[in-house]
Amino acid sequence: MQSSYELTVGKLKRTLPIIPINQTTAIASFVLLGDAELAHYAAIELTKRITKPFDYFVTIETKGIPLAEEMSRLAGRQHYVVLRKSEKLYMRNPMSIQVKSITTTNVQHLVLDATDADLIKGKRIILVDDVISTGGSLVAAEDLLNRAGASVIGRYAILAEGDAGNRKDCDYLAQLPLFSLADVETDLGQH
C-alpha cells in the first residue's frame, strides 16, 4: 500500500501525497505554488528546450503562473498572459471556452480578456502549465487562443500525468503515474 509518491524532476526530489480523485483513481498531488526552487529549476530546463521563435508565454490559472513568470524572465519577455478560470468584473469583452479537467468535478471556463486578446493577435504562443493529464485544458486553451488570432507553436509542462507521457505534442520534464485506489492507502483508511 502506498500513501505517497517520490517525484524526481532532474536534480530535485519531492514527496507527493496520493489523493483519490474518484472511486477508482488517485493522483500524486503536485502543487507548484509556493515551491520557488522547483518553479525556477523547471523554468530553466524547459526554456532550454525552446527552439522556435515566439512572442509570448500563455498559461492557465493558477498553478502554471509561477512557471510562466520564471520562463518569461529567463527568455527576456516583459509580459505573459494568464487564461483565467472565471470572468472578472474588470475584464473588457472577455472571450471564454468550457473545459473539463481531471482534478475538478465541475465544468470550468477559460477566459481571455480583450486586452490580452489584442496583445496576442497574430502572435506566436508557447503554452505552459504545471501538469498535463488528459490534455483537455490545453486543447481548450489552444482553441481559445486560435479564436483570438494567436498561433500556438509549442506546449511545455513540468509533468506529464498518466497517458500524457505518450504525447508527442507537449514537451515535459518528468512523468507522473496515476494510481488505482485498490493499490493506495488513503487517510480515510480505505483500500
Backbone as a printed PyTorch tensor [residue, N CA C, xyz], in Angstrom:
tensor([[[  0.8430,  -1.1860,   0.0000],
         [  0.0000,   0.0000,   0.0000],
         [  0.8840,   1.2430,   0.0000]],

        [[  0.4670,   2.2240,  -0.7310],
         [  1.2880,   3.4080,  -0.9370],
         [  0.4660,   4.6530,  -0.6140]],

        [[  1.0150,   5.5590,   0.1970],
         [  0.2960,   6.7900,   0.5320],
         [  0.9960,   8.0340,  -0.0120]],

        [[  2.2220,   7.8460,  -0.5410],
         [  2.9350,   8.9780,  -1.1320],
         [  3.7570,   8.4850,  -2.3180]],

        [[  4.2010,   9.4490,  -3.1040],
         [  4.9860,   9.1420,  -4.3030],
         [  6.2120,  10.0350,  -4.3110]],

        [[  7.3660,   9.4510,  -4.5610],
         [  8.6180,  10.2060,  -4.6300],
         [  8.8270,  10.6820,  -6.0670]],

        [[  8.6810,  11.9840,  -6.2800],
         [  8.8370,  12.5860,  -7.6040],
         [ 10.2640,  13.0880,  -7.7710]],

        [[ 10.8570,  12.7970,  -8.9260],
         [ 12.1710,  13.3300,  -9.2650],
         [ 12.0380,  14.1520, -10.5370]],

        [[ 12.4210,  15.4140, -10.4460],
         [ 12.4680,  16.2990, -11.6110],
         [ 13.9100,  16.7780, -11.7060]],

        [[ 14.6620,  16.1600, -12.6150],
         [ 16.0800,  16.4940, -12.7230],
         [ 16.7840,  16.2140, -11.4170]],

        [[ 17.3990,  17.2400, -10.8340],
         [ 18.1470,  17.0660,  -9.5900],
         [ 17.2830,  17.2400,  -8.3390]],

        [[ 16.0080,  17.5790,  -8.5140],
         [ 15.1290,  17.8350,  -7.3710],
         [ 14.2200,  16.6500,  -7.0760]],

        [[ 13.9370,  16.4530,  -5.7890],
         [ 13.0160,  15.3970,  -5.3540],
         [ 11.9340,  16.0090,  -4.4710]],

        [[ 10.7230,  15.5090,  -4.6340],
         [  9.5950,  15.9370,  -3.8150],
         [  8.7710,  14.7120,  -3.4330]],

        [[  8.2620,  14.6850,  -2.1950],
         [  7.3570,  13.6230,  -1.7600],
         [  5.9400,  14.1570,  -1.8820]],

        [[  5.1410,  13.5030,  -2.7290],
         [  3.7820,  13.9590,  -3.0110],
         [  2.7640,  13.0270,  -2.3660]],

        [[  1.7410,  13.5800,  -1.7070],
         [  0.6820,  12.7230,  -1.1680],
         [ -0.1760,  12.1700,  -2.3010]],

        [[ -0.6330,  10.9600,  -2.1390],
         [ -1.5310,  10.3630,  -3.1250],
         [ -2.9620,  10.6300,  -2.6710]],

        [[ -3.7440,  11.2570,  -3.5600],
         [ -5.0890,  11.7340,  -3.2370],
         [ -6.1040,  11.1150,  -4.1950]],

        [[ -7.1840,  10.5110,  -3.6640],
         [ -8.2320,   9.9860,  -4.5520],
         [ -8.9350,  11.1180,  -5.3020]],

        [[ -9.2310,  10.8880,  -6.5920],
         [ -9.9810,  11.8830,  -7.3650],
         [-11.3340,  11.3550,  -7.8160]],

        [[-11.5250,  10.0400,  -7.7060],
         [-12.8350,   9.4420,  -7.9760],
         [-12.8620,   8.0690,  -7.3090]],

        [[-13.8230,   7.2380,  -7.6500],
         [-13.9960,   5.9440,  -6.9800],
         [-12.8890,   4.9290,  -7.2860]],

        [[-12.1510,   5.1310,  -8.3770],
         [-11.1690,   4.1240,  -8.7830],
         [ -9.7440,   4.6430,  -8.9180]],

        [[ -9.5750,   5.9530,  -8.9820],
         [ -8.2780,   6.5250,  -9.3410],
         [ -7.7930,   7.5380,  -8.3080]],

        [[ -6.4810,   7.5740,  -8.1250],
         [ -5.8410,   8.5740,  -7.2680],
         [ -4.6850,   9.1940,  -8.0480]],

        [[ -4.3200,  10.4040,  -7.6350],
         [ -3.1850,  11.0930,  -8.2400],
         [ -2.1650,  11.4410,  -7.1650]],

        [[ -0.9260,  11.6130,  -7.5720],
         [  0.0890,  12.1820,  -6.6980],
         [ -0.0840,  13.6920,  -6.8110]],

        [[ -0.4860,  14.3160,  -5.7240],
         [ -0.8580,  15.7340,  -5.7490],
         [  0.3730,  16.6330,  -5.8330]],

        [[  0.5620,  17.2260,  -7.0050],
         [  1.6910,  18.1170,  -7.2640],
         [  1.1870,  19.5540,  -7.2360]],

        [[  1.7350,  20.3590,  -6.3330],
         [  1.3470,  21.7640,  -6.2310],
         [  2.6060,  22.6120,  -6.3970]],

        [[  2.6830,  23.3140,  -7.5060],
         [  3.8440,  24.1530,  -7.7900],
         [  3.8250,  25.4420,  -6.9720]],

        [[  2.6330,  25.9230,  -6.6500],
         [  2.5190,  27.1750,  -5.9030],
         [  3.3070,  27.0960,  -4.6000]],

        [[  4.1610,  28.0620,  -4.3710],
         [  4.9640,  28.1130,  -3.1590],
         [  6.3040,  27.4040,  -3.2610]],

        [[  6.5230,  26.6310,  -4.3100],
         [  7.7830,  25.9010,  -4.4730],
         [  8.6770,  26.6650,  -5.4540]],

        [[  9.2890,  27.7410,  -4.9490],
         [ 10.1010,  28.6180,  -5.7910],
         [ 11.2860,  27.8790,  -6.4040]],

        [[ 11.8910,  26.9700,  -5.6460],
         [ 13.0480,  26.2310,  -6.1560],
         [ 12.6690,  25.3900,  -7.3710]],

        [[ 11.5760,  24.6500,  -7.2760],
         [ 11.1610,  23.7950,  -8.3860],
         [ 10.6750,  24.6240,  -9.5730]],

        [[  9.9390,  25.7000,  -9.3060],
         [  9.4700,  26.5640, -10.4010],
         [ 10.6600,  27.1290, -11.1790]],

        [[ 11.6720,  27.5860, -10.4650],
         [ 12.8500,  28.1620, -11.1180],
         [ 13.6260,  27.0950, -11.8980]],

        [[ 13.8680,  25.9540, -11.2670],
         [ 14.6030,  24.8730, -11.9270],
         [ 13.8730,  24.4040, -13.1860]],

        [[ 12.5680,  24.1600, -13.0680],
         [ 11.7810,  23.6960, -14.2210],
         [ 11.7850,  24.7360, -15.3330]],

        [[ 11.6820,  26.0060, -14.9670],
         [ 11.6930,  27.0710, -15.9740],
         [ 13.0120,  27.0830, -16.7430]],

        [[ 14.1090,  26.9200, -16.0350],
         [ 15.4180,  26.8720, -16.7020],
         [ 15.4580,  25.7090, -17.6870]],

        [[ 15.0820,  24.5300, -17.2160],
         [ 15.1640,  23.3300, -18.0550],
         [ 14.2140,  23.3930, -19.2480]],

        [[ 12.9910,  23.8750, -19.0450],
         [ 12.0360,  23.9580, -20.1530],
         [ 12.4270,  25.0480, -21.1510]],

        [[ 12.9060,  26.1780, -20.6530],
         [ 13.2950,  27.2750, -21.5450],
         [ 14.4480,  26.8480, -22.4570]],

        [[ 15.3440,  26.0140, -21.9540],
         [ 16.4450,  25.4910, -22.7800],
         [ 15.9240,  24.7030, -23.9820]],

        [[ 14.7460,  24.1200, -23.8540],
         [ 14.1980,  23.2520, -24.9020],
         [ 13.4520,  24.0090, -26.0000]],

        [[ 13.2290,  25.2890, -25.8050],
         [ 12.5020,  26.0690, -26.8090],
         [ 13.4350,  26.3420, -27.9840]],

        [[ 13.0230,  25.8960, -29.1670],
         [ 13.8710,  26.0440, -30.3500],
         [ 13.2790,  26.9790, -31.3970]],

        [[ 11.9980,  27.2870, -31.2810],
         [ 11.3390,  28.1330, -32.2810],
         [ 11.1830,  29.5540, -31.7490]],

        [[ 11.2460,  30.5460, -32.6420],
         [ 10.9710,  31.9150, -32.2040],
         [  9.5140,  32.0380, -31.7650]],

        [[  9.2870,  32.8220, -30.7120],
         [  7.9310,  33.0080, -30.1950],
         [  7.7990,  34.4100, -29.6210]],

        [[  6.5530,  34.7880, -29.3660],
         [  6.2940,  36.1320, -28.8490],
         [  5.9050,  36.1490, -27.3730]],

        [[  5.0100,  35.2410, -26.9600],
         [  4.5040,  35.2590, -25.5860],
         [  4.3250,  33.8560, -25.0350]],

        [[  4.4730,  33.7560, -23.7200],
         [  4.0320,  32.5710, -22.9940],
         [  2.5910,  32.8090, -22.5670]],

        [[  1.7990,  31.7500, -22.5910],
         [  0.4390,  31.7860, -22.0520],
         [  0.3010,  30.5950, -21.1180]],

        [[ -0.3340,  30.8100, -19.9740],
         [ -0.5920,  29.7290, -19.0310],
         [ -2.0370,  29.7750, -18.5750]],

        [[ -2.4190,  28.7390, -17.8560],
         [ -3.7770,  28.6180, -17.3350],
         [ -3.7340,  28.8600, -15.8330]],

        [[ -4.6470,  29.6920, -15.3560],
         [ -4.7650,  29.9530, -13.9240],
         [ -4.9530,  28.6200, -13.1880]],

        [[ -4.3180,  28.2960, -12.1680],
         [ -3.4900,  29.0600, -11.2810],
         [ -2.0800,  28.4910, -11.2120]],

        [[ -1.9650,  27.1760, -11.2000],
         [ -0.6740,  26.5800, -10.8520],
         [  0.4120,  26.7470, -11.9070]],

        [[  0.0690,  27.1450, -13.1200],
         [  1.0840,  27.3910, -14.1370],
         [  1.6990,  28.7770, -14.0560]],

        [[  1.1320,  29.6500, -13.2360],
         [  1.5850,  31.0470, -13.1810],
         [  3.0540,  31.1830, -12.7700]],

        [[  3.5160,  30.5290, -11.6880],
         [  4.9330,  30.7020, -11.3440],
         [  5.8730,  30.2250, -12.4520]],

        [[  5.4810,  29.1760, -13.1520],
         [  6.3000,  28.6600, -14.2500],
         [  6.3590,  29.6630, -15.3980]],

        [[  5.2080,  30.2050, -15.7880],
         [  5.1660,  31.1860, -16.8770],
         [  5.9690,  32.4380, -16.5230]],

        [[  5.8870,  32.8610, -15.2760],
         [  6.6320,  34.0510, -14.8610],
         [  8.1400,  33.8100, -14.9250]],

        [[  8.5830,  32.6790, -14.4030],
         [ 10.0180,  32.3560, -14.4440],
         [ 10.5110,  32.1850, -15.8800]],

        [[  9.7310,  31.4890, -16.7100],
         [ 10.1450,  31.2850, -18.1010],
         [ 10.1900,  32.6130, -18.8520]],

        [[  9.2560,  33.5030, -18.5650],
         [  9.2540,  34.8270, -19.2040],
         [ 10.5180,  35.5930, -18.8490]],

        [[ 10.8710,  35.5740, -17.5790],
         [ 12.0890,  36.2540, -17.1370],
         [ 13.3220,  35.6990, -17.8420]],

        [[ 13.4200,  34.3740, -17.8500],
         [ 14.5910,  33.7260, -18.4510],
         [ 14.6890,  33.9720, -19.9490]],

        [[ 13.5400,  34.0680, -20.6160],
         [ 13.5210,  34.2700, -22.0720],
         [ 13.5270,  35.7480, -22.4530]],

        [[ 13.6180,  36.6280, -21.4590],
         [ 13.6710,  38.0580, -21.7370],
         [ 12.3530,  38.6490, -22.2020]],

        [[ 11.2520,  38.0440, -21.7900],
         [  9.9250,  38.5530, -22.1630],
         [  9.3830,  39.4200, -21.0330]],

        [[  8.8170,  40.5530, -21.4020],
         [  8.2900,  41.5030, -20.4240],
         [  6.8790,  41.1680, -19.9550]],

        [[  6.1820,  40.3210, -20.7130],
         [  4.7660,  40.0820, -20.4340],
         [  4.4150,  38.6320, -20.7590]],

        [[  3.5170,  38.0630, -19.9810],
         [  2.9210,  36.7660, -20.3030],
         [  1.4250,  36.8810, -20.0420]],

        [[  0.6550,  35.9320, -20.5500],
         [ -0.8030,  36.0020, -20.4560],
         [ -1.3100,  34.8230, -19.6350]],

        [[ -2.2850,  35.1090, -18.7700],
         [ -2.9250,  34.0780, -17.9590],
         [ -4.3740,  33.9350, -18.4030]],

        [[ -4.7410,  32.7220, -18.8040],
         [ -6.1440,  32.4250, -19.0820],
         [ -6.8040,  32.1780, -17.7350]],

        [[ -7.7850,  32.9980, -17.4150],
         [ -8.4520,  32.9140, -16.1180],
         [ -9.5170,  31.8320, -16.1340]],

        [[ -9.9400,  31.3830, -14.9570],
         [-10.9530,  30.3330, -14.8530],
         [-12.3530,  30.8850, -14.6510]],

        [[-12.4550,  32.1940, -14.5190],
         [-13.7760,  32.8220, -14.4280],
         [-13.6680,  34.2620, -14.9140]],

        [[-14.8070,  34.7920, -15.3180],
         [-14.8560,  36.1930, -15.7490],
         [-14.6910,  37.0990, -14.5460]],

        [[-13.9560,  38.1750, -14.7200],
         [-13.7480,  39.1620, -13.6630],
         [-14.4310,  40.4580, -14.0750]],

        [[-14.8780,  41.2240, -13.0980],
         [-15.5990,  42.4650, -13.3790],
         [-14.7650,  43.4590, -14.1790]],

        [[-13.4680,  43.4420, -14.0090],
         [-12.6070,  44.3980, -14.7070],
         [-12.3300,  44.0240, -16.1610]],

        [[-12.7610,  42.8480, -16.5830],
         [-12.4610,  42.4090, -17.9460],
         [-13.2840,  43.1590, -18.9760]],

        [[-12.6420,  43.4240, -20.1000],
         [-13.2880,  44.1010, -21.2170],
         [-13.5600,  43.0700, -22.3070]],

        [[-14.8360,  42.8750, -22.6560],
         [-15.2500,  41.9420, -23.7190],
         [-14.5180,  40.6030, -23.6600]],

        [[-14.6260,  39.8790, -22.5430],
         [-13.8950,  38.6210, -22.4300],
         [-14.4140,  37.5480, -23.3830]],

        [[-13.4920,  36.7090, -23.8370],
         [-13.8170,  35.5180, -24.6340],
         [-13.6810,  34.3330, -23.6840]],

        [[-14.5400,  33.3010, -23.8450],
         [-14.4050,  32.1440, -22.9600],
         [-14.7030,  30.8470, -23.6950]],

        [[-14.2740,  29.7530, -23.0760],
         [-14.5000,  28.4130, -23.6020],
         [-14.6390,  27.4710, -22.4090]],

        [[-15.4530,  26.4230, -22.5530],
         [-15.6250,  25.4440, -21.4810],
         [-14.4980,  24.4200, -21.5040]],

        [[-14.1780,  23.9040, -20.3140],
         [-13.1470,  22.8710, -20.1960],
         [-13.4890,  21.9730, -19.0170]],

        [[-13.1780,  20.6950, -19.1500],
         [-13.3380,  19.7270, -18.0550],
         [-11.9590,  19.1560, -17.7620]],

        [[-11.5910,  19.1740, -16.4960],
         [-10.2630,  18.7280, -16.0770],
         [-10.3840,  17.4980, -15.1830]],

        [[ -9.3290,  16.7010, -15.1300],
         [ -9.3170,  15.5040, -14.2910],
         [ -9.3990,  15.8500, -12.8040]],

        [[ -8.9310,  17.0330, -12.4080],
         [ -8.8780,  17.3870, -10.9890],
         [-10.0430,  18.2520, -10.5280]],

        [[-11.0220,  18.4910, -11.3850],
         [-12.1970,  19.2600, -10.9760],
         [-13.4570,  18.4630, -11.2760]],

        [[-14.4660,  18.6580, -10.4430],
         [-15.7030,  17.9030, -10.6310],
         [-16.6720,  18.6050, -11.5620]],

        [[-16.5690,  19.9010, -11.6590],
         [-17.4980,  20.6630, -12.4910],
         [-16.8360,  21.1440, -13.7750]],

        [[-17.6710,  21.4710, -14.7410],
         [-17.1620,  22.0950, -15.9600],
         [-16.6470,  23.4810, -15.5880]],

        [[-15.4870,  23.8270, -16.0860],
         [-14.9120,  25.1450, -15.8380],
         [-14.8600,  25.9200, -17.1380]],

        [[-14.4450,  27.1610, -17.0300],
         [-14.2610,  28.0020, -18.2090],
         [-12.8360,  28.5290, -18.2150]],

        [[-12.3260,  28.7630, -19.3910],
         [-11.1020,  29.5350, -19.5520],
         [-11.5260,  30.8500, -20.1710]],

        [[-11.0140,  31.9430, -19.6270],
         [-11.4520,  33.2730, -20.0410],
         [-10.2410,  34.1120, -20.4350]],

        [[-10.3650,  34.7790, -21.5690],
         [ -9.3180,  35.6610, -22.0840],
         [ -9.8830,  37.0680, -22.2010]],

        [[ -9.2730,  37.9990, -21.5020],
         [ -9.6770,  39.4020, -21.5550],
         [ -9.3320,  39.9800, -22.9310]],

        [[-10.1400,  40.9000, -23.4190],
         [ -9.9120,  41.5080, -24.7330],
         [ -8.5580,  42.2270, -24.7980]],

        [[ -8.1120,  42.7770, -23.6830],
         [ -6.8080,  43.4440, -23.6610],
         [ -5.6970,  42.4540, -24.0070]],

        [[ -5.7560,  41.2710, -23.3990],
         [ -4.7690,  40.2330, -23.7100],
         [ -4.9890,  39.6640, -25.1060]],

        [[ -6.2470,  39.5280, -25.5200],
         [ -6.5440,  39.0310, -26.8750],
         [ -5.9320,  39.9640, -27.9180]],

        [[ -6.0510,  41.2700, -27.6950],
         [ -5.4500,  42.2440, -28.6150],
         [ -3.9250,  42.0990, -28.6490]],

        [[ -3.3380,  41.8620, -27.4880],
         [ -1.8890,  41.7310, -27.3680],
         [ -1.3570,  40.5330, -28.1600]],

        [[ -2.0730,  39.4050, -28.1210],
         [ -1.5590,  38.1720, -28.7320],
         [ -2.0540,  37.9260, -30.1530]],

        [[ -2.9390,  38.7730, -30.6490],
         [ -3.4600,  38.5830, -32.0080],
         [ -2.3060,  38.5840, -33.0110]],

        [[ -2.2490,  37.5290, -33.8270],
         [ -1.1950,  37.4050, -34.8310],
         [  0.1610,  37.0030, -34.2750]],

        [[  0.2170,  36.6580, -33.0040],
         [  1.4970,  36.3350, -32.3510],
         [  1.6930,  34.8280, -32.1990]],

        [[  2.9600,  34.4460, -32.0050],
         [  3.3450,  33.0450, -31.7880],
         [  3.3870,  32.7810, -30.2830]],

        [[  2.6500,  31.7610, -29.8640],
         [  2.4330,  31.4960, -28.4440],
         [  3.0420,  30.1640, -28.0330]],

        [[  3.6250,  30.1550, -26.8370],
         [  4.0200,  28.9080, -26.1910],
         [  3.1370,  28.7440, -24.9630]],

        [[  2.3890,  27.6330, -24.9350],
         [  1.5320,  27.3020, -23.7960],
         [  2.3680,  26.5850, -22.7450]],

        [[  2.2620,  27.0090, -21.4890],
         [  2.9730,  26.3370, -20.4010],
         [  2.0050,  26.0380, -19.2670]],

        [[  2.2270,  24.9020, -18.6030],
         [  1.4100,  24.5390, -17.4450],
         [  2.2370,  23.6500, -16.5250]],

        [[  1.7550,  23.4720, -15.3120],
         [  2.4860,  22.6370, -14.3670],
         [  2.3920,  21.1620, -14.7320]],

        [[  1.1630,  20.6860, -15.0070],
         [  0.9280,  19.2750, -15.3050],
         [ -0.0120,  19.1680, -16.4930]],

        [[  0.2920,  18.2550, -17.4050],
         [ -0.6600,  17.9040, -18.4480],
         [ -1.1320,  16.4910, -18.1350]],

        [[ -2.4530,  16.2930, -18.1560],
         [ -3.0040,  14.9780, -17.8480],
         [ -3.8090,  14.4700, -19.0320]],

        [[ -5.0860,  14.7720, -19.0640],
         [ -5.8980,  14.3340, -20.2050],
         [ -5.6680,  15.2220, -21.4150]],

        [[ -5.1620,  16.4210, -21.1810],
         [ -4.9200,  17.3660, -22.2690],
         [ -6.1070,  18.2560, -22.5680]],

        [[ -7.2230,  18.0490, -21.8600],
         [ -8.4270,  18.8410, -22.1080],
         [ -8.2210,  20.3320, -21.9170]],

        [[ -7.4860,  20.7090, -20.8860],
         [ -7.2420,  22.1300, -20.6300],
         [ -6.3960,  22.7550, -21.7310]],

        [[ -5.3670,  22.0240, -22.1800],
         [ -4.5180,  22.5650, -23.2460],
         [ -5.2750,  22.6930, -24.5610]],

        [[ -6.1170,  21.7090, -24.8770],
         [ -6.9170,  21.7810, -26.1090],
         [ -7.8520,  22.9820, -26.0520]],

        [[ -8.5360,  23.1620, -24.9110],
         [ -9.4440,  24.3010, -24.7600],
         [ -8.6740,  25.6140, -24.8400]],

        [[ -7.5140,  25.6750, -24.1900],
         [ -6.6930,  26.8890, -24.2290],
         [ -6.2750,  27.2070, -25.6540]],

        [[ -5.8420,  26.1890, -26.3790],
         [ -5.4120,  26.4080, -27.7610],
         [ -6.5770,  26.8730, -28.6310]],

        [[ -7.7530,  26.2790, -28.4390],
         [ -8.9390,  26.7190, -29.1870],
         [ -9.2420,  28.1880, -28.9110]],

        [[ -9.1860,  28.5760, -27.6420],
         [ -9.4580,  29.9660, -27.2680],
         [ -8.4110,  30.9070, -27.8740]],

        [[ -7.1570,  30.5230, -27.8240],
         [ -6.0930,  31.3550, -28.3880],
         [ -6.2190,  31.4740, -29.9030]],

        [[ -6.6010,  30.3870, -30.5600],
         [ -6.8350,  30.4420, -32.0090],
         [ -7.9790,  31.3890, -32.3410]],

        [[ -9.0350,  31.3580, -31.5390],
         [-10.1590,  32.2880, -31.7450],
         [ -9.7100,  33.7360, -31.6060]],

        [[ -8.7050,  33.9610, -30.7720],
         [ -8.1750,  35.3160, -30.5720],
         [ -7.1830,  35.7060, -31.6650]],

        [[ -6.9010,  34.7850, -32.5840],
         [ -5.9960,  35.0940, -33.6880],
         [ -4.5400,  34.7860, -33.4180]],

        [[ -4.2600,  34.0690, -32.3260],
         [ -2.8800,  33.6940, -32.0000],
         [ -2.5830,  32.3030, -32.5490]],

        [[ -1.3070,  31.9830, -32.6360],
         [ -0.8790,  30.6820, -33.1410],
         [ -0.0180,  29.9890, -32.0860]],

        [[ -0.4800,  28.8410, -31.5890],
         [  0.2860,  28.0880, -30.5920],
         [  1.3580,  27.2830, -31.3230]],

        [[  2.6150,  27.5410, -30.9730],
         [  3.7270,  26.8630, -31.6560],
         [  4.4560,  25.8670, -30.7580]],

        [[  4.0800,  25.8180, -29.4710],
         [  4.7190,  24.8720, -28.5600],
         [  3.9240,  24.7130, -27.2780]],

        [[  4.0790,  23.5330, -26.6560],
         [  3.4000,  23.2220, -25.4020],
         [  4.4360,  22.6130, -24.4610]],

        [[  4.5270,  23.1600, -23.2540],
         [  5.5250,  22.7120, -22.2860],
         [  4.8800,  22.5630, -20.9120]],

        [[  5.2690,  21.5020, -20.2020],
         [  4.7710,  21.2710, -18.8440],
         [  5.8960,  20.6720, -18.0060]],

        [[  5.7820,  20.8290, -16.7130],
         [  6.7660,  20.1990, -15.8360],
         [  6.5470,  18.6890, -15.8380]],

        [[  5.2680,  18.2870, -15.7150],
         [  4.9420,  16.8700, -15.5940],
         [  3.9020,  16.4330, -16.6070]],

        [[  4.0350,  15.1910, -17.0560],
         [  3.0160,  14.5340, -17.8790],
         [  2.4360,  13.4140, -17.0240]],

        [[  1.1370,  13.5090, -16.7570],
         [  0.4820,  12.5620, -15.8540],
         [ -0.2400,  11.4720, -16.6380]],

        [[ -0.0590,  10.2270, -16.2010],
         [ -0.7520,   9.1130, -16.8430],
         [ -0.3650,   8.9730, -18.3040]],

        [[ -1.3840,   8.7890, -19.1590],
         [ -1.1570,   8.5860, -20.5970],
         [ -0.5690,   9.8020, -21.3070]],

        [[ -0.5720,  10.9630, -20.6550],
         [  0.0110,  12.1570, -21.2790],
         [  1.5010,  11.9600, -21.5570]],

        [[  2.1190,  11.0160, -20.8630],
         [  3.5230,  10.7110, -21.1120],
         [  3.7800,  10.1790, -22.5120]],

        [[  2.7170,   9.7520, -23.2000],
         [  2.8400,   9.2510, -24.5740],
         [  2.6490,  10.3440, -25.6180]],

        [[  2.2910,  11.5310, -25.1900],
         [  2.0250,  12.6210, -26.1330],
         [  3.3100,  13.0760, -26.8070]],

        [[  3.1950,  13.3910, -28.0830],
         [  4.3380,  13.8970, -28.8480],
         [  4.2350,  15.4060, -29.0760]],

        [[  3.0990,  16.0090, -28.6980],
         [  2.8700,  17.4310, -28.9700],
         [  3.1590,  18.3190, -27.7670]],

        [[  3.7120,  17.7430, -26.7040],
         [  3.9900,  18.5160, -25.4950],
         [  5.3290,  18.0590, -24.9220]],

        [[  6.1990,  19.0090, -24.6130],
         [  7.4870,  18.6950, -24.0100],
         [  7.3390,  18.7980, -22.4950]],

        [[  7.9060,  17.8570, -21.7550],
         [  7.7840,  17.8570, -20.3000],
         [  9.0760,  17.3320, -19.6860]],

        [[  9.2240,  17.5390, -18.3770],
         [ 10.4580,  17.1500, -17.6940],
         [ 10.4030,  15.7800, -17.0300]],

        [[  9.2270,  15.3660, -16.5590],
         [  9.1120,  14.0800, -15.8610],
         [  7.6940,  13.5480, -15.9980]],

        [[  7.5680,  12.2290, -15.7950],
         [  6.2480,  11.6050, -15.8320],
         [  5.7330,  11.3980, -14.4160]],

        [[  4.4150,  11.4270, -14.2900],
         [  3.7370,  11.2330, -13.0150],
         [  2.6640,  10.1750, -13.2300]],

        [[  2.7520,   9.0460, -12.5320],
         [  1.7590,   7.9970, -12.7690],
         [  0.4080,   8.3220, -12.1380]],

        [[ -0.6310,   7.6870, -12.6590],
         [ -1.9290,   7.6400, -11.9940],
         [ -1.9270,   6.3700, -11.1510]],

        [[ -2.7470,   6.3300, -10.1140],
         [ -2.7670,   5.1940,  -9.2040],
         [ -4.1670,   4.6160,  -9.1050]],

        [[ -4.2360,   3.2980,  -9.0010],
         [ -5.5020,   2.6220,  -8.7430],
         [ -5.7700,   2.7120,  -7.2480]],

        [[ -6.9960,   3.0580,  -6.8720],
         [ -7.3210,   3.1480,  -5.4450],
         [ -7.1320,   1.8110,  -4.7440]],

        [[ -7.2290,   0.7290,  -5.4730],
         [ -7.0160,  -0.5880,  -4.8710],
         [ -5.5770,  -0.7420,  -4.3780]],

        [[ -4.6640,   0.0580,  -4.9280],
         [ -3.2480,  -0.0610,  -4.5790],
         [ -2.7420,   1.0060,  -3.6170]],

        [[ -3.6040,   1.9340,  -3.2210],
         [ -3.1300,   3.0160,  -2.3530],
         [ -3.8590,   3.0320,  -1.0230]],

        [[ -3.1580,   3.5400,  -0.0520],
         [ -3.6880,   3.7070,   1.2860],
         [ -4.0890,   5.1740,   1.4100]],

        [[ -5.3110,   5.4600,   1.8160],
         [ -5.7360,   6.8530,   1.9560],
         [ -5.8470,   7.2300,   3.4180]],

        [[ -5.9370,   8.5060,   3.6860],
         [ -6.0980,   8.9880,   5.0560],
         [ -7.3870,   8.4850,   5.6890]],

        [[ -8.3490,   8.0950,   4.8620],
         [ -9.6310,   7.6170,   5.3700],
         [ -9.5840,   6.1390,   5.7290]],

        [[ -8.4360,   5.4940,   5.4910],
         [ -8.3090,   4.0880,   5.8030],
         [ -9.0040,   3.1900,   4.8030]],

        [[ -9.3370,   3.7270,   3.6410],
         [ -9.9930,   2.9340,   2.6090],
         [ -8.9390,   2.2430,   1.7660]],

        [[ -9.3210,   1.1210,   1.1980],
         [ -8.4130,   0.4010,   0.2960],
         [ -9.1050,   0.1800,  -1.0100]]])
